[in-house]
XYZ file of C-alpha atoms in Angstrom:
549
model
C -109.544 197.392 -109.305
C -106.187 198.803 -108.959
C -104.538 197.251 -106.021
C -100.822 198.085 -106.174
C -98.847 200.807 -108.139
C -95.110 200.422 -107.688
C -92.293 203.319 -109.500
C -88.715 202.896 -109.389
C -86.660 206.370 -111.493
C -89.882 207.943 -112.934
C -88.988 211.535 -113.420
C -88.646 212.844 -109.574
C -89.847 209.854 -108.112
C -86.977 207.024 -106.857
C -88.927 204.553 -105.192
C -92.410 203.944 -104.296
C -94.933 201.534 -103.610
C -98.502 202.259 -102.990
C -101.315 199.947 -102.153
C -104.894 201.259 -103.088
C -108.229 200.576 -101.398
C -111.644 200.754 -103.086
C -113.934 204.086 -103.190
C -113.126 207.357 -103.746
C -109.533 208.472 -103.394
C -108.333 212.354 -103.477
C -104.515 212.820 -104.644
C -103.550 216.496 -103.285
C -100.659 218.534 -102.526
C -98.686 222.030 -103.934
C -99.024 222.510 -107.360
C -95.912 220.860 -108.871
C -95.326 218.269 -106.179
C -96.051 215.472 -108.774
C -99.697 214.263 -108.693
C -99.964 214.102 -112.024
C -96.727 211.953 -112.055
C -98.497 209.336 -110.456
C -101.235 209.051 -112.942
C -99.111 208.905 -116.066
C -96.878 206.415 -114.437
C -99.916 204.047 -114.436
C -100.581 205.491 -118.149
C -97.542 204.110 -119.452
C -98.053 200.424 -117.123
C -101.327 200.672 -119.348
C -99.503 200.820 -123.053
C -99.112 204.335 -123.409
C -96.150 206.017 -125.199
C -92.609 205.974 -123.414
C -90.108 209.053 -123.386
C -87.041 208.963 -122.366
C -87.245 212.100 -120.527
C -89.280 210.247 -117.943
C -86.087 208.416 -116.816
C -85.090 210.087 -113.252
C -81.969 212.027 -113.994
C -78.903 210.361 -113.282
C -80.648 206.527 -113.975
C -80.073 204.382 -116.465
C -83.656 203.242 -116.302
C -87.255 203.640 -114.914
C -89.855 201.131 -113.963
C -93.942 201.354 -113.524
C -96.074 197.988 -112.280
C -99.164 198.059 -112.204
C -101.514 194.835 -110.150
C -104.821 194.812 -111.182
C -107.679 193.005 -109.266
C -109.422 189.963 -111.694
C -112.255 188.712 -110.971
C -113.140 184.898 -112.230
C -115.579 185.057 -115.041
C -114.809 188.461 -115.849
C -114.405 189.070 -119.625
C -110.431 190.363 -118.174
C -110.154 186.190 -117.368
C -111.262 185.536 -120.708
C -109.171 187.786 -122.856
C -105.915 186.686 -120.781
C -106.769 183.134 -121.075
C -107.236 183.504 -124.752
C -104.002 185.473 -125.315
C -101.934 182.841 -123.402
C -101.534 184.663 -120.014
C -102.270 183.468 -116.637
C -106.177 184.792 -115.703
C -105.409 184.711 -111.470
C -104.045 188.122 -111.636
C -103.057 191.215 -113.443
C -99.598 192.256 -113.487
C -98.456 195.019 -116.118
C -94.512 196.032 -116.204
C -93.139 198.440 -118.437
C -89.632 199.129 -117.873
C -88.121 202.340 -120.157
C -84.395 203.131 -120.583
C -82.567 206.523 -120.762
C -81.804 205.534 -124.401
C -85.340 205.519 -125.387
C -86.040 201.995 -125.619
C -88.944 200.106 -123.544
C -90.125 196.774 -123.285
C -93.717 195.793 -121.593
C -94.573 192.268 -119.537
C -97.790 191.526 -118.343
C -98.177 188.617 -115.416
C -94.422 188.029 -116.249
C -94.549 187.123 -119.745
C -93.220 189.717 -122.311
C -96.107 191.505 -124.090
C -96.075 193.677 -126.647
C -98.136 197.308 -126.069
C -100.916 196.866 -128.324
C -101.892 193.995 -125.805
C -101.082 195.831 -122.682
C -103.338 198.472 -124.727
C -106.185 195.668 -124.886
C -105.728 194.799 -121.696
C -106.224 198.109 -120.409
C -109.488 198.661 -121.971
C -110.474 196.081 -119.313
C -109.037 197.901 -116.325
C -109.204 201.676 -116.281
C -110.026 204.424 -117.809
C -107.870 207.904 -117.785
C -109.498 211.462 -118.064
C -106.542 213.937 -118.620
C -106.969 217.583 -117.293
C -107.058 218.407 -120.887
C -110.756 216.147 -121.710
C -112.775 218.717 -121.920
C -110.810 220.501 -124.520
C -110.737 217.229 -126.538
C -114.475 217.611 -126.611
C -114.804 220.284 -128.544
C -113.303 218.166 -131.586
C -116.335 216.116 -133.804
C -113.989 213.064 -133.850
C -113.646 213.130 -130.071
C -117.671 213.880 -129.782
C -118.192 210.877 -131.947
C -116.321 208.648 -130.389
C -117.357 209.078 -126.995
C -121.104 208.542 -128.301
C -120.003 205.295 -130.148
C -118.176 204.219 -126.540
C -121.094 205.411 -124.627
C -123.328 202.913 -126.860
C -120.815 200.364 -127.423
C -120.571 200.957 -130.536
C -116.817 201.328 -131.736
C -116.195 197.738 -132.632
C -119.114 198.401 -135.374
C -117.680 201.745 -135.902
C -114.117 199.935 -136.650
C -116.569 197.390 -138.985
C -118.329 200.694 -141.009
C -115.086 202.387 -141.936
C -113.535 199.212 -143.354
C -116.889 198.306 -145.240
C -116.800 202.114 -146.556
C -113.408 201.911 -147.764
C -113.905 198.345 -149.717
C -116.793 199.868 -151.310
C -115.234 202.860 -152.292
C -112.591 200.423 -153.543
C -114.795 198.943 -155.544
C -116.200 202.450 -156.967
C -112.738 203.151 -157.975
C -111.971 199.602 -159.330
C -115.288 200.630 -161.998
C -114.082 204.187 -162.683
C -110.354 203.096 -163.564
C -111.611 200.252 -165.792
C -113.707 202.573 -167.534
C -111.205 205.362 -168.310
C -108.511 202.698 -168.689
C -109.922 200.518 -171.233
C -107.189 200.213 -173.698
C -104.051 200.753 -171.263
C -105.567 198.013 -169.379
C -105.643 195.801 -173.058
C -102.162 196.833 -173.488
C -101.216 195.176 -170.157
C -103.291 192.343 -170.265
C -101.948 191.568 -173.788
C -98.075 191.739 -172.621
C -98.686 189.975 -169.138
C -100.138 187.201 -171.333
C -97.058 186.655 -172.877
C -95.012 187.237 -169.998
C -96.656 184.855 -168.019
C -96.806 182.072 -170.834
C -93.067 182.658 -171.694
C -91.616 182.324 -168.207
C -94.419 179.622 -167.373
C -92.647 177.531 -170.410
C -89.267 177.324 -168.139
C -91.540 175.082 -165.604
C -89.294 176.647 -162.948
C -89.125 176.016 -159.544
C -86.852 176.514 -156.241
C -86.109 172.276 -155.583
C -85.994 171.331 -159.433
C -83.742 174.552 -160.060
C -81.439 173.124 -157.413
C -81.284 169.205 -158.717
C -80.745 171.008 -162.523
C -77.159 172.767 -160.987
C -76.249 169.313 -159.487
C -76.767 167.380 -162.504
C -75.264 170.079 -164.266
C -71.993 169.968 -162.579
C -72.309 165.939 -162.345
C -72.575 165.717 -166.453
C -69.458 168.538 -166.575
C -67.341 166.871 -164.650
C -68.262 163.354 -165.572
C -64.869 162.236 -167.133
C -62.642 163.685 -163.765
C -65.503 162.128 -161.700
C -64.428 158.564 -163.307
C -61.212 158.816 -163.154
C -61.025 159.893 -159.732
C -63.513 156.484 -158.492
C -61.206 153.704 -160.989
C -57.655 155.756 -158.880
C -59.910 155.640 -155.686
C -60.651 151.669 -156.426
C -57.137 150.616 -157.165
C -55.846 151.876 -154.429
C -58.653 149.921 -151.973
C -59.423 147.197 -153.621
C -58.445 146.383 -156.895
C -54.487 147.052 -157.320
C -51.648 144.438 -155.987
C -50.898 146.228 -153.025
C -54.575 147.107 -152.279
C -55.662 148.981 -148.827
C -58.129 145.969 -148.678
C -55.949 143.151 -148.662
C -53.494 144.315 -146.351
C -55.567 145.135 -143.698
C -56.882 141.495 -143.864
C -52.945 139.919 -143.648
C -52.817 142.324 -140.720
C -56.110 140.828 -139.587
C -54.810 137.244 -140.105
C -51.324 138.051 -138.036
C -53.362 139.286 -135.118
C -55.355 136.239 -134.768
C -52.647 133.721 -134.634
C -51.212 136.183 -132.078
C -53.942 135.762 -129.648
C -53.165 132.312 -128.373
C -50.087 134.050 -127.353
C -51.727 137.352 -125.852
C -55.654 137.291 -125.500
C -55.334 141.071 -125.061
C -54.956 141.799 -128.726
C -58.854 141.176 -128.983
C -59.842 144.898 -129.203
C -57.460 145.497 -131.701
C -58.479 142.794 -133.596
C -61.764 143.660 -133.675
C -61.161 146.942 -134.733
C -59.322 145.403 -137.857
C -62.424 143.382 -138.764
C -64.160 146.237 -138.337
C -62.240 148.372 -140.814
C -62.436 145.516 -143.198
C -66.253 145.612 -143.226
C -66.144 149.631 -144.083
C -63.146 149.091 -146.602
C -65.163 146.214 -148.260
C -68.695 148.498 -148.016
C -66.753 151.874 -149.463
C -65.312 149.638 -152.592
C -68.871 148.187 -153.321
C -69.870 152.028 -153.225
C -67.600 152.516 -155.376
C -67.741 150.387 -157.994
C -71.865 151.151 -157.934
C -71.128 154.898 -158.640
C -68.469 154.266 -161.453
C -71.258 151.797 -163.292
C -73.726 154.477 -163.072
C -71.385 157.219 -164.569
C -72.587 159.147 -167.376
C -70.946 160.677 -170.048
C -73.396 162.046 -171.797
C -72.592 165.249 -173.951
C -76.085 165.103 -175.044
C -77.858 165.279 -172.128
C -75.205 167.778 -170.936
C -76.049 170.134 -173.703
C -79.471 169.787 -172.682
C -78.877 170.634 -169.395
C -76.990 173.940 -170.366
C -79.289 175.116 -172.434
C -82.204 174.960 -169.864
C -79.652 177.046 -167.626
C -78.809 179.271 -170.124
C -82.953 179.944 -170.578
C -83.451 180.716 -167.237
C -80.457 183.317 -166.049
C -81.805 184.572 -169.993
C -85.081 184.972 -168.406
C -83.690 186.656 -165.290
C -81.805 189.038 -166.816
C -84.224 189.999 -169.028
C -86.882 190.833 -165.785
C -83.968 192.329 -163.508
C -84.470 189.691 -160.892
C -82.364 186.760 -159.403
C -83.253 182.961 -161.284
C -84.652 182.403 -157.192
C -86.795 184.813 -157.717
C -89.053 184.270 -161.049
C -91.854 182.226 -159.012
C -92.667 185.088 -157.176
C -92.617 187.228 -160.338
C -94.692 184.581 -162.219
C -96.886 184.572 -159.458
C -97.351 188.292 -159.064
C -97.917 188.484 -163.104
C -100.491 185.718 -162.529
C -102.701 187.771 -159.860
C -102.402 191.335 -161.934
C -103.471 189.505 -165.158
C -106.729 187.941 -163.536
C -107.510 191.616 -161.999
C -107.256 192.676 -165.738
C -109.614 190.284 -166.858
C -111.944 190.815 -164.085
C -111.729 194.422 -165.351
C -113.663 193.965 -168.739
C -116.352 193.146 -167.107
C -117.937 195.829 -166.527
C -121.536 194.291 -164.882
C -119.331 192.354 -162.533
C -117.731 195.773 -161.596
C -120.721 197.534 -160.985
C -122.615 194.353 -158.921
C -119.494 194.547 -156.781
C -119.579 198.048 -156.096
C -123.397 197.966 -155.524
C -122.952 194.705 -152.928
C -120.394 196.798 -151.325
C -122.373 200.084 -150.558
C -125.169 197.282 -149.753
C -122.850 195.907 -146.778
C -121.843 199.647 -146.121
C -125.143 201.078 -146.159
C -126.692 198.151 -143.505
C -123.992 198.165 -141.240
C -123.973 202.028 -141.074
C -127.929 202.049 -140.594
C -127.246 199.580 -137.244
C -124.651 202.376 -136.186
C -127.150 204.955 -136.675
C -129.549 203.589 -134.463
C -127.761 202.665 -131.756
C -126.215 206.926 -131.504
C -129.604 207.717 -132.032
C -130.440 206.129 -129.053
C -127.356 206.904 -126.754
C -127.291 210.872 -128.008
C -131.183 210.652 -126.067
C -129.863 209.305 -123.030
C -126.534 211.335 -123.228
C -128.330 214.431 -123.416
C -130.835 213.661 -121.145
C -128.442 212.577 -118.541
C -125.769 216.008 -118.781
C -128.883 218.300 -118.605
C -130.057 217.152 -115.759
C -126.347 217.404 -114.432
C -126.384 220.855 -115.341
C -129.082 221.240 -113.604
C -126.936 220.682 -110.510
C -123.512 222.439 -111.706
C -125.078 226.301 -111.442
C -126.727 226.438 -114.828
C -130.578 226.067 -114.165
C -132.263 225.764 -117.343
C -129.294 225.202 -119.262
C -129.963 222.001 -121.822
C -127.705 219.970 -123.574
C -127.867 217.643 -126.703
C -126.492 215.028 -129.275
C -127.389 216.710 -132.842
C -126.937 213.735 -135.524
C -126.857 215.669 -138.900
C -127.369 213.331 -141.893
C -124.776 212.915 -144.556
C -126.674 211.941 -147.873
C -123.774 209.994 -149.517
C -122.500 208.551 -145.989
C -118.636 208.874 -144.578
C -116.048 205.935 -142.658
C -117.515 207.088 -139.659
C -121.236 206.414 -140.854
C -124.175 208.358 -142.148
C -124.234 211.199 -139.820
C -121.900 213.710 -138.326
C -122.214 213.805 -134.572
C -121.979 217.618 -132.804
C -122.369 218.255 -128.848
C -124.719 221.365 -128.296
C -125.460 223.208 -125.833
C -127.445 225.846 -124.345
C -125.836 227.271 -121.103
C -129.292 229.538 -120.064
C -132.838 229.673 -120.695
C -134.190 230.923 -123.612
C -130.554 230.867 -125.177
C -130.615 229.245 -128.609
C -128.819 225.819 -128.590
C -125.082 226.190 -130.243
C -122.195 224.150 -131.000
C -120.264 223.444 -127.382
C -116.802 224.772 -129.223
C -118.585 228.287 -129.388
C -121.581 228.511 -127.064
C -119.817 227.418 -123.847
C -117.253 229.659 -121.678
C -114.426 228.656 -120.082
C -115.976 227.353 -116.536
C -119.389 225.664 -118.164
C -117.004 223.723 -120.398
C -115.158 222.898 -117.650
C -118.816 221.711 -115.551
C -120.486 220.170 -119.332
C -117.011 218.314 -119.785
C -116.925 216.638 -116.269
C -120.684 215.895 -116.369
C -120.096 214.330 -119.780
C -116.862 212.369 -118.375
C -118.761 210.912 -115.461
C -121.781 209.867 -116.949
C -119.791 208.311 -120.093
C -117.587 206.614 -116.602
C -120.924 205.311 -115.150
C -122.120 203.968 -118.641
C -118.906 201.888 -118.865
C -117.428 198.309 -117.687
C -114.090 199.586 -116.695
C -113.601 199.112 -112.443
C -111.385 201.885 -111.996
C -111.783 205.740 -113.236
C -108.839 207.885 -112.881
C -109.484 212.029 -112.947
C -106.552 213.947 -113.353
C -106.963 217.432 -112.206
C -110.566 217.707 -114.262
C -112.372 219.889 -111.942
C -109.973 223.261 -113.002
C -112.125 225.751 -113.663
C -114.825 225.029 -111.148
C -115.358 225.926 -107.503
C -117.576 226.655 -104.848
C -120.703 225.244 -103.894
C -120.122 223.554 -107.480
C -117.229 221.904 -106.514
C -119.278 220.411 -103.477
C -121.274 218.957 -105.882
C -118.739 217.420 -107.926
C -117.311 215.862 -105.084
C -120.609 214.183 -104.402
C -120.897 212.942 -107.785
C -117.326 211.311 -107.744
C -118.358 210.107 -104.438
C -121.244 208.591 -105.380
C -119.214 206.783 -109.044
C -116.655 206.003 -106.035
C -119.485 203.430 -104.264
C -119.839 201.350 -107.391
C -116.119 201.706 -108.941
C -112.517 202.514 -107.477
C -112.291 206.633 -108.192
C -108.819 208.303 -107.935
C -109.135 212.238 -108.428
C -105.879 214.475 -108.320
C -107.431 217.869 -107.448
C -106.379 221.420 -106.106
C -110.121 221.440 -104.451
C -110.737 221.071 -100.920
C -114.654 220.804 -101.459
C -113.601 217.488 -103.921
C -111.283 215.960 -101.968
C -113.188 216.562 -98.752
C -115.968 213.870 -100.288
C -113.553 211.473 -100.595
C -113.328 208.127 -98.966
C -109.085 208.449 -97.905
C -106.771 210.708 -99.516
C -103.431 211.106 -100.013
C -101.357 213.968 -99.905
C -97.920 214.203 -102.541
C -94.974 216.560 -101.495
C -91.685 217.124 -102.925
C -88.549 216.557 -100.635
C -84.662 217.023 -101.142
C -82.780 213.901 -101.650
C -79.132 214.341 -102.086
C -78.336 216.301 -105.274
C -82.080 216.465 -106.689
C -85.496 216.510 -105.438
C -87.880 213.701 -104.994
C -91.677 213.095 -104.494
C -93.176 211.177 -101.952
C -96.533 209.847 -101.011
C -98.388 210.193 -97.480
C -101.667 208.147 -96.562
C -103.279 210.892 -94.512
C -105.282 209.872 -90.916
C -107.631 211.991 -89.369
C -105.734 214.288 -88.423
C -103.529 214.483 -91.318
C -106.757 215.149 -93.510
C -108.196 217.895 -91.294
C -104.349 219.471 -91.520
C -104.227 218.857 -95.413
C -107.505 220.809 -96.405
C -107.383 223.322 -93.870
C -104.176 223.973 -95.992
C -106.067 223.910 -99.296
C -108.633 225.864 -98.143
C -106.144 228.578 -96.109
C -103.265 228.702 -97.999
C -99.704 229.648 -95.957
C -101.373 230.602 -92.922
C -103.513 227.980 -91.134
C -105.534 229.060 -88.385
C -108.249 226.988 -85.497
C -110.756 228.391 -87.833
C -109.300 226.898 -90.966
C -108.903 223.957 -89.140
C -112.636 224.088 -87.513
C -113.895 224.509 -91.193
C -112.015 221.850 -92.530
C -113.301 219.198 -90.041
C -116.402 220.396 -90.786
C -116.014 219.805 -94.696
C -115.140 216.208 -93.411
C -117.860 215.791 -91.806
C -115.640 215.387 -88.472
């Protein structure tokens, strides 16, 4: 449930903080005042898209939190606990900056938005004043039958098994009308491969080659410079060596005179010890000197093979492992190509894997287009179309598609004896309008999600069926957390505490603000929806009524 909402420079709002109870809340007020501001403010704490228009005019930056109610054991806990967030509660931040940029948190930790995405599926679910047009697309038909039966993970699973197999299909056909380019390449990768596999190349040897190789080039400076190095330390008459040890020896008969020449003394030895390790060093490295013109010729040439080799592909000497490598995995997809029966078997395995998880899909919309239209029938039943009927057609596609074996089309019939038709062309304006929100609340009441937000869905509507629509939101409302922005007073009348959202002037520019209405404040707020400018006792009378006052 959706406890707190909190908006800081979000288009014309500059601060506000609103706490939410559970039920059935109405959002109302003048067209324009910014209801709908409130609900995509908690669309982008839930990973939708950022634009930089949304940043208040004048700011450098806007901010949306969203805290979320989570309940222990909840499959919420889980999926925080598994993606390294704290499961006690659910805090989403997305802060969005006039240059464009945005950057999401979620219980303090920065997330990016496919998991505040994720997340969301957990917490709420959004239906735009737009839905119902949505729902005259197949795509969007589909799927909300595949959500409805909790199906889209194995939807997700039958469109990536459909395109491996038709992968595999056109694996088989290129092999077959490829035969001899295919030889071709196979034949000159062979010899690629074997040629630059002769080098036996790689990053650490290719490194201790250019070290030797400037060792064995410079061997003769390299000796000269250790026998000058060792004449001067150790080995010449006036030596480094042996003049730090007279020093050493004057020091020490020195003491008996002045005991405080012991540090310095010690130091000496010290530097002794080094002097005498460096010269045995030294005279190691100069006995293990080289010069080898043989071996440095050798070394050259293997050099000289390699940048060849490099030159000759257009790549850096660093670089031909990866090219050997990538040679390596096109030349065994070429020989997998000639055989043609281990094509085929893997073409038929993968329209086997297609065709069974595509069967499972098929059952499971079979079964929730029954209960779908079963369920909006009936609710037409109740939204002024007696006799209307309403239903899931599944119409079979012989080779199959990525979304499965069928194509899914809402149909409807608005009045008796009217033939069934697609909803895009059967339906008017106002029984799309009353099919869409039947279809939106029974898809809500089929789902997991603890809070439903409607945003303005009941345009179109009005009357006694509005009345009814408020009791069905009202009675979603007693088993989830409902929020419903509407211009109706028979909606919001249903509701369990409203709000009411007016524009005010605030300096140079305008800002919206938020008002928890009381009794009174309801009975004042739809006498005003339902009587316009003017608001009379008998507005007033009726509206109290409505509440049931």
């Amino acid at each position: 449930m959706l406890r707190r909402l909190y908006i800081r420079d979000y288009v014309i709002v500059d601060q506000l903080e609103l706490e939410f109870a559970a039920g059935f809340g109405a959002l109302t007020g003048e067209t324009g005042a910014g209801k709908s501001i409130l609900v995509d403010a908690l669309s982008l704490a839930l990973g939708e898209r950022a634009d930089a228009a949304s940043v208040r005019n004048g700011c450098d930056k806007a901010e949306v939190t969203a805290e979320f109610v989570v309940s222990a054991g909840s499959p919420l806990a889980a999926w925080l606990r598994a993606n390294d967030f704290d499961d006690d509660a659910c805090l989403l931040r997305r802060v969005m900056e006039s240059s464009g940029r945005s950057r999401g948190y979620l219980n303090g930790v920065p997330a990016t938005l496919g998991q505040m995405r994720e997340a969301a599926d957990f917490l709420a679910d959004i239906h735009g004043q737009h839905a119902h047009h949505s729902l005259l697309r197949s795509d969007a038909q589909r799927q909300l039958l595949d959500g409805l039966a909790g199906q889209r993970p194995l939807a997700g699973e039958v469109a990536a098994l459909h395109a491996a197999w038709r992968k595999a299909k056109e694996a088989r056909l290129a092999a077959e009308r490829n035969v001899e380019a295919n030889a071709r390449e196979r034949e000159m990768l062979a010899w690629q491969v074997k040629e630059v596999a002769a080098l036996s190349f790689d990053a650490s040897s290719w490194l201790e080659t250019g070290l030797e190789h400037k060792r064995l080039a410079h061997a003769a400076t390299l000796q000269a410079g250790v026998e000058e190095a060792l004449e001067e330390l150790s080995e010449g008459e006036v030596a480094a060596m042996w003049q730090v040890e007279r020093i050493g020896a004057r020091l020490r008969q020195l003491l008996d005179c002045d005991p405080s020449l012991k540090g310095a003394l010690e130091t000496i030895e010290g530097a002794q010890i080094q002097l005498q390790e460096a010269a045995h060093a030294l005279r190691h490295y100069r006995d293990r000197i080289d010069i080898d013109p043989a071996r440095l010729a050798e070394v050259e040439s293997r050099i000289q093979a390699v940048h060849d080799a490099a030159r000759k592909y257009r790549v850096q000497a660093e670089e031909l492992p990866q090219l050997l490598a990538g040679w390596g995995a096109r030349l065994s997809e070429l020989e997998s190509l000639q055989d043609a029966a281990a094509l085929a078997e893997r073409e038929a395995q993968a329209q086997r894997d297609y065709l069974a998880r595509a069967q499972n899909l098929s059952r499971g919309r079979r079964k929730a287009a029954a209960a779908l239209g079963k369920a909006v029938t009936e609710a037409m039943q109740q939204l002024a179309m007696p006799g209307g009927r309403f239903e899931v057609a599944l119409d079979p596609l012989p080779e199959g598609a990525a979304h499965g074996l069928e194509n899914v089309e809402f149909r409807v019939s608005a009045h008796p004896g009217q033939p069934g038709g697609p909803l895009s062309k059967v339906a008017s304006g106002g029984e799309l309008s009353r099919i869409g929100l039947a279809i939106q609340v029974i898809a809500s009441t089929a789902g997991n999600v603890p809070t439903l937000v409607f945003d303005e869905v009941d345009v179109g509507i009005g009357g006694g069926v509005a009345e009814i629509v408020g009791r069905l939101l009202k009675q979603l409302g007693s088993e989830r957390q409902v929020l419903c922005v509407t211009h109706l007073p028979q909606v919001a009348a249903q509701a369990d505490w409203q709000w009411t959202i007016a524009k005010e002037g605030a300096g140079k520019g305008v800002v919206s603000r938020v008002t928890p209405l009381d009794r009174e404040g309801r009975i004042e707020e739809i006498a005003r929806m339902l009587g316009g400018v003017t608001i009379t006792p008998t507005t007033r009378k009726h509206a109290a009524e409505m509440l049931g006052y």
